[in-house]
């Protein structure tokens, strides 16, 4: 056994393992996605995402304060309008009195300056057909007509106090259109979190309950094919050229190879979204006693960080931040 290479020496004690750890996970790396729903007096739990709420305005403020106190890096807000407020163009998305913009103002008033406030800049929650854009007469999503709506939405969100706008619709040219629209009216400091690689995933199911989606069919004509790798790099380079401040891969856990490639090439910070289905799977297995919940959550988040994410959007952000503190 003389001369045997012994890597185990550096795994022998917790102190040694901590000393040589290659990847860190800290509260500042985590962003909490939140849902604010119109017409609620009390928060309402999302059935397929135990522990995650559709918030009332009051509970949104309270949960935001608690998350910021735990040290999370940011909050990503999604709006859930009343069913009767949905229409073909998602007009409430750009209405200053729409639920998402009211929620953004509430967050800006409550925790603005102490965290990063992010907005979902997409129409799907607000359209009666559930698609992320304007639907043409032939049933296809009209890319360029949708860009005009995204600019309107972005301007309303910037006015409401968002620091970063999350361009999740996967329309061609969306980052550039929004950047030009913001700059033209003086919102040069509002940043863009570009969903550079967003895949048409089967793991989005619980999210559609969370936002009371009206979608029938799928979004495969604009979200990426899970079979494709090179396409994500094309999307990355386009978003960087159009002015993205941060780029994101979504989902995270089934696309860690994509995340690694994007992180290796990106000249801006990289985010990844641990989505609703990932949350639901770990939660369900833990509820049945099949896995250790806390250990599994932290291992999954560390894996996303190890694959190259500077920022991780996760529904466990506030809870994990407490653990890590």
PDB file of C-alpha atoms in Angstrom:
ATOM      1  CA  UNK A   1       0.000   0.000   0.000  1.00  0.00           C
ATOM      2  CA  UNK A   2       3.063   2.283   0.130  1.00  0.00           C
ATOM      3  CA  UNK A   3       2.780   5.266  -2.198  1.00  0.00           C
ATOM      4  CA  UNK A   4      -0.954   4.768  -2.759  1.00  0.00           C
ATOM      5  CA  UNK A   5      -2.737   7.995  -3.723  1.00  0.00           C
ATOM      6  CA  UNK A   6      -5.272   8.620  -0.934  1.00  0.00           C
ATOM      7  CA  UNK A   7      -7.944  11.230  -1.842  1.00  0.00           C
ATOM      8  CA  UNK A   8      -9.873  10.171   1.277  1.00  0.00           C
ATOM      9  CA  UNK A   9      -7.420  12.113   3.441  1.00  0.00           C
ATOM     10  CA  UNK A  10      -9.235  15.294   2.480  1.00  0.00           C
ATOM     11  CA  UNK A  11     -12.663  13.816   3.271  1.00  0.00           C
ATOM     12  CA  UNK A  12     -11.809  12.611   6.765  1.00  0.00           C
ATOM     13  CA  UNK A  13     -13.398  15.371   8.881  1.00  0.00           C
ATOM     14  CA  UNK A  14     -16.090  18.042   8.375  1.00  0.00           C
ATOM     15  CA  UNK A  15     -13.423  20.722   8.720  1.00  0.00           C
ATOM     16  CA  UNK A  16     -11.289  19.200   5.959  1.00  0.00           C
ATOM     17  CA  UNK A  17     -14.283  18.794   3.675  1.00  0.00           C
ATOM     18  CA  UNK A  18     -15.285  22.410   4.281  1.00  0.00           C
ATOM     19  CA  UNK A  19     -11.747  23.607   3.594  1.00  0.00           C
ATOM     20  CA  UNK A  20     -11.521  21.975   0.152  1.00  0.00           C
ATOM     21  CA  UNK A  21     -15.149  22.381  -0.999  1.00  0.00           C
ATOM     22  CA  UNK A  22     -15.161  23.500  -4.646  1.00  0.00           C
ATOM     23  CA  UNK A  23     -18.741  24.822  -4.761  1.00  0.00           C
ATOM     24  CA  UNK A  24     -20.457  27.129  -2.289  1.00  0.00           C
ATOM     25  CA  UNK A  25     -24.161  27.632  -1.701  1.00  0.00           C
ATOM     26  CA  UNK A  26     -25.129  30.831   0.105  1.00  0.00           C
ATOM     27  CA  UNK A  27     -28.448  32.644   0.630  1.00  0.00           C
ATOM     28  CA  UNK A  28     -27.364  35.390  -1.775  1.00  0.00           C
ATOM     29  CA  UNK A  29     -27.306  32.851  -4.619  1.00  0.00           C
ATOM     30  CA  UNK A  30     -31.028  32.103  -4.211  1.00  0.00           C
ATOM     31  CA  UNK A  31     -34.055  33.883  -5.701  1.00  0.00           C
ATOM     32  CA  UNK A  32     -37.596  33.204  -4.487  1.00  0.00           C
ATOM     33  CA  UNK A  33     -40.355  33.018  -7.130  1.00  0.00           C
ATOM     34  CA  UNK A  34     -43.630  34.380  -5.711  1.00  0.00           C
ATOM     35  CA  UNK A  35     -47.235  34.476  -6.945  1.00  0.00           C
ATOM     36  CA  UNK A  36     -49.676  37.292  -6.195  1.00  0.00           C
ATOM     37  CA  UNK A  37     -53.303  36.628  -7.102  1.00  0.00           C
ATOM     38  CA  UNK A  38     -56.042  39.179  -7.623  1.00  0.00           C
ATOM     39  CA  UNK A  39     -59.109  38.981  -5.380  1.00  0.00           C
ATOM     40  CA  UNK A  40     -57.526  37.044  -2.512  1.00  0.00           C
ATOM     41  CA  UNK A  41     -57.986  38.123   1.094  1.00  0.00           C
ATOM     42  CA  UNK A  42     -55.819  35.292   2.440  1.00  0.00           C
ATOM     43  CA  UNK A  43     -52.991  33.268   0.882  1.00  0.00           C
ATOM     44  CA  UNK A  44     -54.047  30.070  -0.885  1.00  0.00           C
ATOM     45  CA  UNK A  45     -51.819  26.983  -1.043  1.00  0.00           C
ATOM     46  CA  UNK A  46     -51.106  25.535  -4.487  1.00  0.00           C
ATOM     47  CA  UNK A  47     -52.254  21.929  -4.393  1.00  0.00           C
ATOM     48  CA  UNK A  48     -49.472  20.457  -6.528  1.00  0.00           C
ATOM     49  CA  UNK A  49     -46.790  22.526  -4.754  1.00  0.00           C
ATOM     50  CA  UNK A  50     -47.326  21.983  -0.999  1.00  0.00           C
ATOM     51  CA  UNK A  51     -45.935  24.907   0.962  1.00  0.00           C
ATOM     52  CA  UNK A  52     -46.076  27.360  -1.975  1.00  0.00           C
ATOM     53  CA  UNK A  53     -48.800  30.014  -1.987  1.00  0.00           C
ATOM     54  CA  UNK A  54     -50.786  32.233  -4.234  1.00  0.00           C
ATOM     55  CA  UNK A  55     -50.464  35.375  -2.134  1.00  0.00           C
ATOM     56  CA  UNK A  56     -52.819  38.148  -1.264  1.00  0.00           C
ATOM     57  CA  UNK A  57     -51.233  41.591  -1.321  1.00  0.00           C
ATOM     58  CA  UNK A  58     -50.788  41.552   2.460  1.00  0.00           C
ATOM     59  CA  UNK A  59     -49.297  38.065   2.601  1.00  0.00           C
ATOM     60  CA  UNK A  60     -47.004  38.941  -0.320  1.00  0.00           C
ATOM     61  CA  UNK A  61     -45.540  41.812   1.668  1.00  0.00           C
ATOM     62  CA  UNK A  62     -45.100  39.658   4.775  1.00  0.00           C
ATOM     63  CA  UNK A  63     -43.475  36.755   2.911  1.00  0.00           C
ATOM     64  CA  UNK A  64     -41.155  39.146   1.072  1.00  0.00           C
ATOM     65  CA  UNK A  65     -39.959  40.696   4.319  1.00  0.00           C
ATOM     66  CA  UNK A  66     -39.299  37.238   5.773  1.00  0.00           C
ATOM     67  CA  UNK A  67     -37.393  36.100   2.679  1.00  0.00           C
ATOM     68  CA  UNK A  68     -35.242  39.220   2.624  1.00  0.00           C
ATOM     69  CA  UNK A  69     -34.505  38.825   6.334  1.00  0.00           C
ATOM     70  CA  UNK A  70     -33.320  35.285   5.577  1.00  0.00           C
ATOM     71  CA  UNK A  71     -30.827  36.744   3.098  1.00  0.00           C
ATOM     72  CA  UNK A  72     -32.206  35.684  -0.302  1.00  0.00           C
ATOM     73  CA  UNK A  73     -30.666  37.397  -3.289  1.00  0.00           C
ATOM     74  CA  UNK A  74     -33.927  38.412  -4.946  1.00  0.00           C
ATOM     75  CA  UNK A  75     -37.645  37.938  -5.516  1.00  0.00           C
ATOM     76  CA  UNK A  76     -39.243  36.986  -8.855  1.00  0.00           C
ATOM     77  CA  UNK A  77     -42.909  37.980  -9.037  1.00  0.00           C
ATOM     78  CA  UNK A  78     -45.673  36.397 -11.136  1.00  0.00           C
ATOM     79  CA  UNK A  79     -49.193  37.820 -11.325  1.00  0.00           C
ATOM     80  CA  UNK A  80     -52.438  35.844 -11.363  1.00  0.00           C
ATOM     81  CA  UNK A  81     -55.344  37.952 -12.672  1.00  0.00           C
ATOM     82  CA  UNK A  82     -59.030  37.254 -12.229  1.00  0.00           C
ATOM     83  CA  UNK A  83     -60.380  34.977 -14.992  1.00  0.00           C
ATOM     84  CA  UNK A  84     -62.631  37.744 -16.288  1.00  0.00           C
ATOM     85  CA  UNK A  85     -59.611  40.052 -16.697  1.00  0.00           C
ATOM     86  CA  UNK A  86     -57.905  37.802 -19.233  1.00  0.00           C
ATOM     87  CA  UNK A  87     -58.173  38.638 -22.919  1.00  0.00           C
ATOM     88  CA  UNK A  88     -56.550  37.830 -26.258  1.00  0.00           C
ATOM     89  CA  UNK A  89     -53.681  40.315 -25.901  1.00  0.00           C
ATOM     90  CA  UNK A  90     -53.133  40.104 -22.150  1.00  0.00           C
ATOM     91  CA  UNK A  91     -54.041  43.764 -21.675  1.00  0.00           C
ATOM     92  CA  UNK A  92     -53.867  43.595 -17.864  1.00  0.00           C
ATOM     93  CA  UNK A  93     -50.165  42.768 -18.121  1.00  0.00           C
ATOM     94  CA  UNK A  94     -49.385  46.355 -19.091  1.00  0.00           C
ATOM     95  CA  UNK A  95     -52.147  47.995 -17.038  1.00  0.00           C
ATOM     96  CA  UNK A  96     -50.557  49.922 -14.132  1.00  0.00           C
ATOM     97  CA  UNK A  97     -53.454  48.694 -11.985  1.00  0.00           C
ATOM     98  CA  UNK A  98     -53.077  45.073 -13.089  1.00  0.00           C
ATOM     99  CA  UNK A  99     -52.254  42.587 -10.349  1.00  0.00           C
ATOM    100  CA  UNK A 100     -48.611  42.073 -11.291  1.00  0.00           C
ATOM    101  CA  UNK A 101     -47.802  45.775 -11.416  1.00  0.00           C
ATOM    102  CA  UNK A 102     -49.617  46.396  -8.135  1.00  0.00           C
ATOM    103  CA  UNK A 103     -47.603  43.556  -6.617  1.00  0.00           C
ATOM    104  CA  UNK A 104     -44.350  45.006  -7.913  1.00  0.00           C
ATOM    105  CA  UNK A 105     -45.166  48.383  -6.364  1.00  0.00           C
ATOM    106  CA  UNK A 106     -45.943  46.659  -3.074  1.00  0.00           C
ATOM    107  CA  UNK A 107     -42.585  44.876  -3.121  1.00  0.00           C
ATOM    108  CA  UNK A 108     -40.755  48.066  -4.084  1.00  0.00           C
ATOM    109  CA  UNK A 109     -42.403  49.899  -1.190  1.00  0.00           C
ATOM    110  CA  UNK A 110     -41.767  47.098   1.301  1.00  0.00           C
ATOM    111  CA  UNK A 111     -38.309  45.748   0.451  1.00  0.00           C
ATOM    112  CA  UNK A 112     -37.036  47.884  -2.424  1.00  0.00           C
ATOM    113  CA  UNK A 113     -33.336  48.626  -2.071  1.00  0.00           C
ATOM    114  CA  UNK A 114     -32.752  45.665   0.250  1.00  0.00           C
ATOM    115  CA  UNK A 115     -33.183  42.991  -2.402  1.00  0.00           C
ATOM    116  CA  UNK A 116     -33.489  42.631  -6.185  1.00  0.00           C
ATOM    117  CA  UNK A 117     -37.077  42.803  -7.423  1.00  0.00           C
ATOM    118  CA  UNK A 118     -37.669  40.806 -10.598  1.00  0.00           C
ATOM    119  CA  UNK A 119     -40.762  40.652 -12.781  1.00  0.00           C
ATOM    120  CA  UNK A 120     -42.021  37.966 -15.126  1.00  0.00           C
ATOM    121  CA  UNK A 121     -42.263  39.792 -18.455  1.00  0.00           C
ATOM    122  CA  UNK A 122     -44.531  37.367 -20.265  1.00  0.00           C
ATOM    123  CA  UNK A 123     -48.180  37.362 -21.288  1.00  0.00           C
ATOM    124  CA  UNK A 124     -49.232  33.789 -20.568  1.00  0.00           C
ATOM    125  CA  UNK A 125     -50.856  34.461 -17.186  1.00  0.00           C
ATOM    126  CA  UNK A 126     -52.892  37.295 -18.726  1.00  0.00           C
ATOM    127  CA  UNK A 127     -54.155  35.801 -21.994  1.00  0.00           C
ATOM    128  CA  UNK A 128     -57.431  33.928 -22.294  1.00  0.00           C
ATOM    129  CA  UNK A 129     -55.743  31.379 -24.573  1.00  0.00           C
ATOM    130  CA  UNK A 130     -52.789  30.872 -22.226  1.00  0.00           C
ATOM    131  CA  UNK A 131     -50.060  31.430 -24.791  1.00  0.00           C
ATOM    132  CA  UNK A 132     -47.048  33.654 -24.163  1.00  0.00           C
ATOM    133  CA  UNK A 133     -47.919  36.012 -26.995  1.00  0.00           C
ATOM    134  CA  UNK A 134     -50.510  37.342 -29.399  1.00  0.00           C
ATOM    135  CA  UNK A 135     -52.202  34.594 -31.412  1.00  0.00           C
ATOM    136  CA  UNK A 136     -52.764  35.225 -35.129  1.00  0.00           C
ATOM    137  CA  UNK A 137     -55.846  34.202 -37.111  1.00  0.00           C
ATOM    138  CA  UNK A 138     -54.189  30.927 -38.129  1.00  0.00           C
ATOM    139  CA  UNK A 139     -53.667  29.948 -34.493  1.00  0.00           C
ATOM    140  CA  UNK A 140     -49.913  30.553 -34.458  1.00  0.00           C
ATOM    141  CA  UNK A 141     -48.240  32.914 -31.997  1.00  0.00           C
ATOM    142  CA  UNK A 142     -47.332  36.119 -33.858  1.00  0.00           C
ATOM    143  CA  UNK A 143     -43.739  36.817 -32.871  1.00  0.00           C
ATOM    144  CA  UNK A 144     -43.494  40.479 -33.921  1.00  0.00           C
ATOM    145  CA  UNK A 145     -46.919  41.520 -32.666  1.00  0.00           C
ATOM    146  CA  UNK A 146     -45.974  39.943 -29.357  1.00  0.00           C
ATOM    147  CA  UNK A 147     -42.804  42.040 -29.139  1.00  0.00           C
ATOM    148  CA  UNK A 148     -44.907  45.208 -29.090  1.00  0.00           C
ATOM    149  CA  UNK A 149     -46.888  43.832 -26.146  1.00  0.00           C
ATOM    150  CA  UNK A 150     -43.691  42.844 -24.322  1.00  0.00           C
ATOM    151  CA  UNK A 151     -42.372  46.393 -24.627  1.00  0.00           C
ATOM    152  CA  UNK A 152     -45.624  47.777 -23.187  1.00  0.00           C
ATOM    153  CA  UNK A 153     -45.426  45.260 -20.352  1.00  0.00           C
ATOM    154  CA  UNK A 154     -41.756  46.017 -19.680  1.00  0.00           C
ATOM    155  CA  UNK A 155     -42.391  49.752 -19.426  1.00  0.00           C
ATOM    156  CA  UNK A 156     -45.205  49.208 -16.926  1.00  0.00           C
ATOM    157  CA  UNK A 157     -43.024  46.909 -14.826  1.00  0.00           C
ATOM    158  CA  UNK A 158     -40.111  49.320 -14.835  1.00  0.00           C
ATOM    159  CA  UNK A 159     -42.443  52.112 -13.699  1.00  0.00           C
ATOM    160  CA  UNK A 160     -43.762  49.821 -10.959  1.00  0.00           C
ATOM    161  CA  UNK A 161     -40.283  49.335  -9.517  1.00  0.00           C
ATOM    162  CA  UNK A 162     -38.830  46.156 -11.029  1.00  0.00           C
ATOM    163  CA  UNK A 163     -35.026  46.012 -11.059  1.00  0.00           C
ATOM    164  CA  UNK A 164     -34.845  43.120 -13.540  1.00  0.00           C
ATOM    165  CA  UNK A 165     -37.302  42.001 -16.197  1.00  0.00           C
ATOM    166  CA  UNK A 166     -37.526  38.268 -16.866  1.00  0.00           C
ATOM    167  CA  UNK A 167     -38.070  37.715 -20.589  1.00  0.00           C
ATOM    168  CA  UNK A 168     -39.540  34.230 -20.429  1.00  0.00           C
ATOM    169  CA  UNK A 169     -41.652  34.147 -23.605  1.00  0.00           C
ATOM    170  CA  UNK A 170     -38.934  32.863 -25.986  1.00  0.00           C
ATOM    171  CA  UNK A 171     -39.919  35.209 -28.811  1.00  0.00           C
ATOM    172  CA  UNK A 172     -37.182  35.991 -31.332  1.00  0.00           C
ATOM    173  CA  UNK A 173     -35.750  39.468 -30.698  1.00  0.00           C
ATOM    174  CA  UNK A 174     -37.486  39.975 -27.348  1.00  0.00           C
ATOM    175  CA  UNK A 175     -34.403  41.145 -25.446  1.00  0.00           C
ATOM    176  CA  UNK A 176     -33.448  43.716 -28.057  1.00  0.00           C
ATOM    177  CA  UNK A 177     -36.993  45.057 -28.405  1.00  0.00           C
ATOM    178  CA  UNK A 178     -37.389  45.492 -24.660  1.00  0.00           C
ATOM    179  CA  UNK A 179     -33.934  47.042 -24.282  1.00  0.00           C
ATOM    180  CA  UNK A 180     -34.690  49.614 -26.968  1.00  0.00           C
ATOM    181  CA  UNK A 181     -38.101  50.329 -25.467  1.00  0.00           C
ATOM    182  CA  UNK A 182     -36.694  50.877 -21.986  1.00  0.00           C
ATOM    183  CA  UNK A 183     -33.832  53.068 -23.168  1.00  0.00           C
ATOM    184  CA  UNK A 184     -36.106  55.232 -25.311  1.00  0.00           C
ATOM    185  CA  UNK A 185     -37.973  56.481 -22.219  1.00  0.00           C
ATOM    186  CA  UNK A 186     -35.024  56.717 -19.851  1.00  0.00           C
ATOM    187  CA  UNK A 187     -35.200  53.352 -18.060  1.00  0.00           C
ATOM    188  CA  UNK A 188     -31.560  52.680 -18.862  1.00  0.00           C
ATOM    189  CA  UNK A 189     -30.874  51.231 -15.404  1.00  0.00           C
ATOM    190  CA  UNK A 190     -33.595  48.567 -15.590  1.00  0.00           C
ATOM    191  CA  UNK A 191     -31.899  45.253 -16.322  1.00  0.00           C
ATOM    192  CA  UNK A 192     -32.968  42.246 -18.380  1.00  0.00           C
ATOM    193  CA  UNK A 193     -32.837  38.690 -17.087  1.00  0.00           C
ATOM    194  CA  UNK A 194     -33.068  36.820 -20.374  1.00  0.00           C
ATOM    195  CA  UNK A 195     -34.484  33.309 -20.447  1.00  0.00           C
ATOM    196  CA  UNK A 196     -31.889  32.364 -23.040  1.00  0.00           C
ATOM    197  CA  UNK A 197     -32.604  28.628 -23.018  1.00  0.00           C
ATOM    198  CA  UNK A 198     -36.141  27.771 -21.987  1.00  0.00           C
ATOM    199  CA  UNK A 199     -37.251  24.293 -22.916  1.00  0.00           C
ATOM    200  CA  UNK A 200     -40.729  22.901 -23.598  1.00  0.00           C
ATOM    201  CA  UNK A 201     -40.717  20.734 -20.493  1.00  0.00           C
ATOM    202  CA  UNK A 202     -43.164  18.229 -19.031  1.00  0.00           C
ATOM    203  CA  UNK A 203     -42.116  19.464 -15.582  1.00  0.00           C
ATOM    204  CA  UNK A 204     -44.020  22.769 -15.812  1.00  0.00           C
ATOM    205  CA  UNK A 205     -47.344  21.210 -14.811  1.00  0.00           C
ATOM    206  CA  UNK A 206     -47.608  22.501 -11.234  1.00  0.00           C
ATOM    207  CA  UNK A 207     -46.677  26.018 -12.343  1.00  0.00           C
ATOM    208  CA  UNK A 208     -49.710  26.100 -14.597  1.00  0.00           C
ATOM    209  CA  UNK A 209     -51.868  25.478 -11.551  1.00  0.00           C
ATOM    210  CA  UNK A 210     -49.931  28.186  -9.684  1.00  0.00           C
ATOM    211  CA  UNK A 211     -50.772  30.840 -12.282  1.00  0.00           C
ATOM    212  CA  UNK A 212     -54.249  29.474 -13.127  1.00  0.00           C
ATOM    213  CA  UNK A 213     -53.151  29.011 -16.733  1.00  0.00           C
ATOM    214  CA  UNK A 214     -55.751  28.959 -19.509  1.00  0.00           C
ATOM    215  CA  UNK A 215     -53.464  27.087 -21.897  1.00  0.00           C
ATOM    216  CA  UNK A 216     -54.801  24.344 -24.116  1.00  0.00           C
ATOM    217  CA  UNK A 217     -52.205  22.565 -26.215  1.00  0.00           C
ATOM    218  CA  UNK A 218     -48.503  23.277 -25.822  1.00  0.00           C
ATOM    219  CA  UNK A 219     -45.778  25.858 -26.462  1.00  0.00           C
ATOM    220  CA  UNK A 220     -43.443  23.794 -28.593  1.00  0.00           C
ATOM    221  CA  UNK A 221     -43.511  26.267 -31.475  1.00  0.00           C
ATOM    222  CA  UNK A 222     -41.555  28.784 -29.391  1.00  0.00           C
ATOM    223  CA  UNK A 223     -39.973  27.005 -26.417  1.00  0.00           C
ATOM    224  CA  UNK A 224     -36.951  24.832 -27.194  1.00  0.00           C
ATOM    225  CA  UNK A 225     -37.019  21.138 -28.045  1.00  0.00           C
ATOM    226  CA  UNK A 226     -35.593  19.090 -25.134  1.00  0.00           C
ATOM    227  CA  UNK A 227     -33.580  17.102 -27.698  1.00  0.00           C
ATOM    228  CA  UNK A 228     -31.509  20.126 -28.747  1.00  0.00           C
ATOM    229  CA  UNK A 229     -28.227  21.328 -27.263  1.00  0.00           C
ATOM    230  CA  UNK A 230     -26.567  23.560 -29.880  1.00  0.00           C
ATOM    231  CA  UNK A 231     -29.748  25.604 -30.235  1.00  0.00           C
ATOM    232  CA  UNK A 232     -29.352  26.850 -26.670  1.00  0.00           C
ATOM    233  CA  UNK A 233     -25.944  28.309 -27.494  1.00  0.00           C
ATOM    234  CA  UNK A 234     -27.403  30.086 -30.504  1.00  0.00           C
ATOM    235  CA  UNK A 235     -30.074  31.589 -28.262  1.00  0.00           C
ATOM    236  CA  UNK A 236     -27.423  32.573 -25.709  1.00  0.00           C
ATOM    237  CA  UNK A 237     -25.343  34.480 -28.231  1.00  0.00           C
ATOM    238  CA  UNK A 238     -28.403  36.250 -29.637  1.00  0.00           C
ATOM    239  CA  UNK A 239     -29.508  37.409 -26.183  1.00  0.00           C
ATOM    240  CA  UNK A 240     -26.022  38.620 -25.320  1.00  0.00           C
ATOM    241  CA  UNK A 241     -25.839  40.568 -28.575  1.00  0.00           C
ATOM    242  CA  UNK A 242     -29.240  42.143 -27.851  1.00  0.00           C
ATOM    243  CA  UNK A 243     -28.155  43.408 -24.430  1.00  0.00           C
ATOM    244  CA  UNK A 244     -29.050  40.782 -21.817  1.00  0.00           C
ATOM    245  CA  UNK A 245     -27.656  41.580 -18.369  1.00  0.00           C
ATOM    246  CA  UNK A 246     -28.161  38.049 -16.998  1.00  0.00           C
ATOM    247  CA  UNK A 247     -29.025  34.869 -18.904  1.00  0.00           C
ATOM    248  CA  UNK A 248     -30.987  31.896 -17.643  1.00  0.00           C
ATOM    249  CA  UNK A 249     -31.490  28.191 -18.333  1.00  0.00           C
ATOM    250  CA  UNK A 250     -34.908  26.726 -17.507  1.00  0.00           C
ATOM    251  CA  UNK A 251     -35.550  24.053 -16.266  1.00  0.00           C
ATOM    252  CA  UNK A 252     -32.441  23.380 -14.206  1.00  0.00           C
ATOM    253  CA  UNK A 253     -32.122  19.778 -13.049  1.00  0.00           C
ATOM    254  CA  UNK A 254     -32.867  18.029 -16.360  1.00  0.00           C
ATOM    255  CA  UNK A 255     -30.670  20.487 -18.267  1.00  0.00           C
ATOM    256  CA  UNK A 256     -27.473  20.671 -16.224  1.00  0.00           C
ATOM    257  CA  UNK A 257     -25.443  19.875 -19.346  1.00  0.00           C
ATOM    258  CA  UNK A 258     -26.954  22.923 -21.058  1.00  0.00           C
ATOM    259  CA  UNK A 259     -26.312  25.027 -17.972  1.00  0.00           C
ATOM    260  CA  UNK A 260     -22.650  24.020 -17.963  1.00  0.00           C
ATOM    261  CA  UNK A 261     -22.225  24.918 -21.626  1.00  0.00           C
ATOM    262  CA  UNK A 262     -23.968  28.255 -21.208  1.00  0.00           C
ATOM    263  CA  UNK A 263     -21.899  29.079 -18.119  1.00  0.00           C
ATOM    264  CA  UNK A 264     -18.679  28.250 -19.955  1.00  0.00           C
ATOM    265  CA  UNK A 265     -19.530  30.718 -22.724  1.00  0.00           C
ATOM    266  CA  UNK A 266     -21.501  33.508 -21.113  1.00  0.00           C
ATOM    267  CA  UNK A 267     -19.923  36.912 -20.513  1.00  0.00           C
ATOM    268  CA  UNK A 268     -22.685  37.849 -18.020  1.00  0.00           C
ATOM    269  CA  UNK A 269     -23.975  36.124 -14.858  1.00  0.00           C
ATOM    270  CA  UNK A 270     -25.914  32.898 -15.389  1.00  0.00           C
ATOM    271  CA  UNK A 271     -29.129  31.888 -13.622  1.00  0.00           C
ATOM    272  CA  UNK A 272     -31.041  28.609 -13.561  1.00  0.00           C
ATOM    273  CA  UNK A 273     -34.646  27.963 -12.533  1.00  0.00           C
ATOM    274  CA  UNK A 274     -35.431  24.923 -10.374  1.00  0.00           C
ATOM    275  CA  UNK A 275     -38.990  24.663 -11.615  1.00  0.00           C
ATOM    276  CA  UNK A 276     -42.302  23.592 -10.148  1.00  0.00           C
ATOM    277  CA  UNK A 277     -42.111  19.957 -11.228  1.00  0.00           C
ATOM    278  CA  UNK A 278     -38.679  19.593  -9.682  1.00  0.00           C
ATOM    279  CA  UNK A 279     -40.029  21.061  -6.443  1.00  0.00           C
ATOM    280  CA  UNK A 280     -43.075  18.788  -6.545  1.00  0.00           C
ATOM    281  CA  UNK A 281     -41.066  15.596  -7.124  1.00  0.00           C
ATOM    282  CA  UNK A 282     -38.692  16.161  -4.215  1.00  0.00           C
ATOM    283  CA  UNK A 283     -41.551  17.290  -1.978  1.00  0.00           C
ATOM    284  CA  UNK A 284     -43.678  14.234  -2.791  1.00  0.00           C
ATOM    285  CA  UNK A 285     -40.825  11.781  -2.258  1.00  0.00           C
ATOM    286  CA  UNK A 286     -39.904  13.421   1.041  1.00  0.00           C
ATOM    287  CA  UNK A 287     -43.522  13.369   2.244  1.00  0.00           C
ATOM    288  CA  UNK A 288     -43.517   9.603   1.694  1.00  0.00           C
ATOM    289  CA  UNK A 289     -40.305   9.166   3.612  1.00  0.00           C
ATOM    290  CA  UNK A 290     -38.402   7.947   0.564  1.00  0.00           C
ATOM    291  CA  UNK A 291     -35.724  10.659   0.728  1.00  0.00           C
ATOM    292  CA  UNK A 292     -34.399  13.106   3.299  1.00  0.00           C
ATOM    293  CA  UNK A 293     -36.046  16.412   2.421  1.00  0.00           C
ATOM    294  CA  UNK A 294     -33.464  18.907   3.653  1.00  0.00           C
ATOM    295  CA  UNK A 295     -30.488  16.917   2.372  1.00  0.00           C
ATOM    296  CA  UNK A 296     -32.143  16.420  -1.032  1.00  0.00           C
ATOM    297  CA  UNK A 297     -33.030  20.088  -1.410  1.00  0.00           C
ATOM    298  CA  UNK A 298     -29.528  21.249  -0.569  1.00  0.00           C
ATOM    299  CA  UNK A 299     -27.923  18.591  -2.774  1.00  0.00           C
ATOM    300  CA  UNK A 300     -30.102  19.607  -5.736  1.00  0.00           C
ATOM    301  CA  UNK A 301     -29.273  23.293  -5.258  1.00  0.00           C
ATOM    302  CA  UNK A 302     -25.576  22.551  -4.900  1.00  0.00           C
ATOM    303  CA  UNK A 303     -25.703  20.518  -8.114  1.00  0.00           C
ATOM    304  CA  UNK A 304     -27.208  23.459  -9.982  1.00  0.00           C
ATOM    305  CA  UNK A 305     -24.520  25.749  -8.609  1.00  0.00           C
ATOM    306  CA  UNK A 306     -21.804  23.199  -9.489  1.00  0.00           C
ATOM    307  CA  UNK A 307     -23.082  23.061 -13.067  1.00  0.00           C
ATOM    308  CA  UNK A 308     -22.410  26.782 -13.400  1.00  0.00           C
ATOM    309  CA  UNK A 309     -25.330  28.816 -12.068  1.00  0.00           C
ATOM    310  CA  UNK A 310     -24.424  32.046 -10.320  1.00  0.00           C
ATOM    311  CA  UNK A 311     -28.083  32.476  -9.359  1.00  0.00           C
ATOM    312  CA  UNK A 312     -30.710  29.799  -8.629  1.00  0.00           C
ATOM    313  CA  UNK A 313     -34.439  30.485  -8.709  1.00  0.00           C
ATOM    314  CA  UNK A 314     -36.059  28.005  -6.342  1.00  0.00           C
ATOM    315  CA  UNK A 315     -39.267  27.762  -4.328  1.00  0.00           C
ATOM    316  CA  UNK A 316     -37.087  26.708  -1.391  1.00  0.00           C
ATOM    317  CA  UNK A 317     -35.089  29.958  -1.452  1.00  0.00           C
ATOM    318  CA  UNK A 318     -36.270  31.383   1.874  1.00  0.00           C
ATOM    319  CA  UNK A 319     -36.219  28.057   3.716  1.00  0.00           C
ATOM    320  CA  UNK A 320     -32.821  27.062   2.322  1.00  0.00           C
ATOM    321  CA  UNK A 321     -31.469  30.508   3.198  1.00  0.00           C
ATOM    322  CA  UNK A 322     -32.431  29.868   6.827  1.00  0.00           C
ATOM    323  CA  UNK A 323     -30.653  26.518   6.760  1.00  0.00           C
ATOM    324  CA  UNK A 324     -27.537  28.005   5.220  1.00  0.00           C
ATOM    325  CA  UNK A 325     -27.421  30.878   7.686  1.00  0.00           C
TER     326      UNK A 325
END
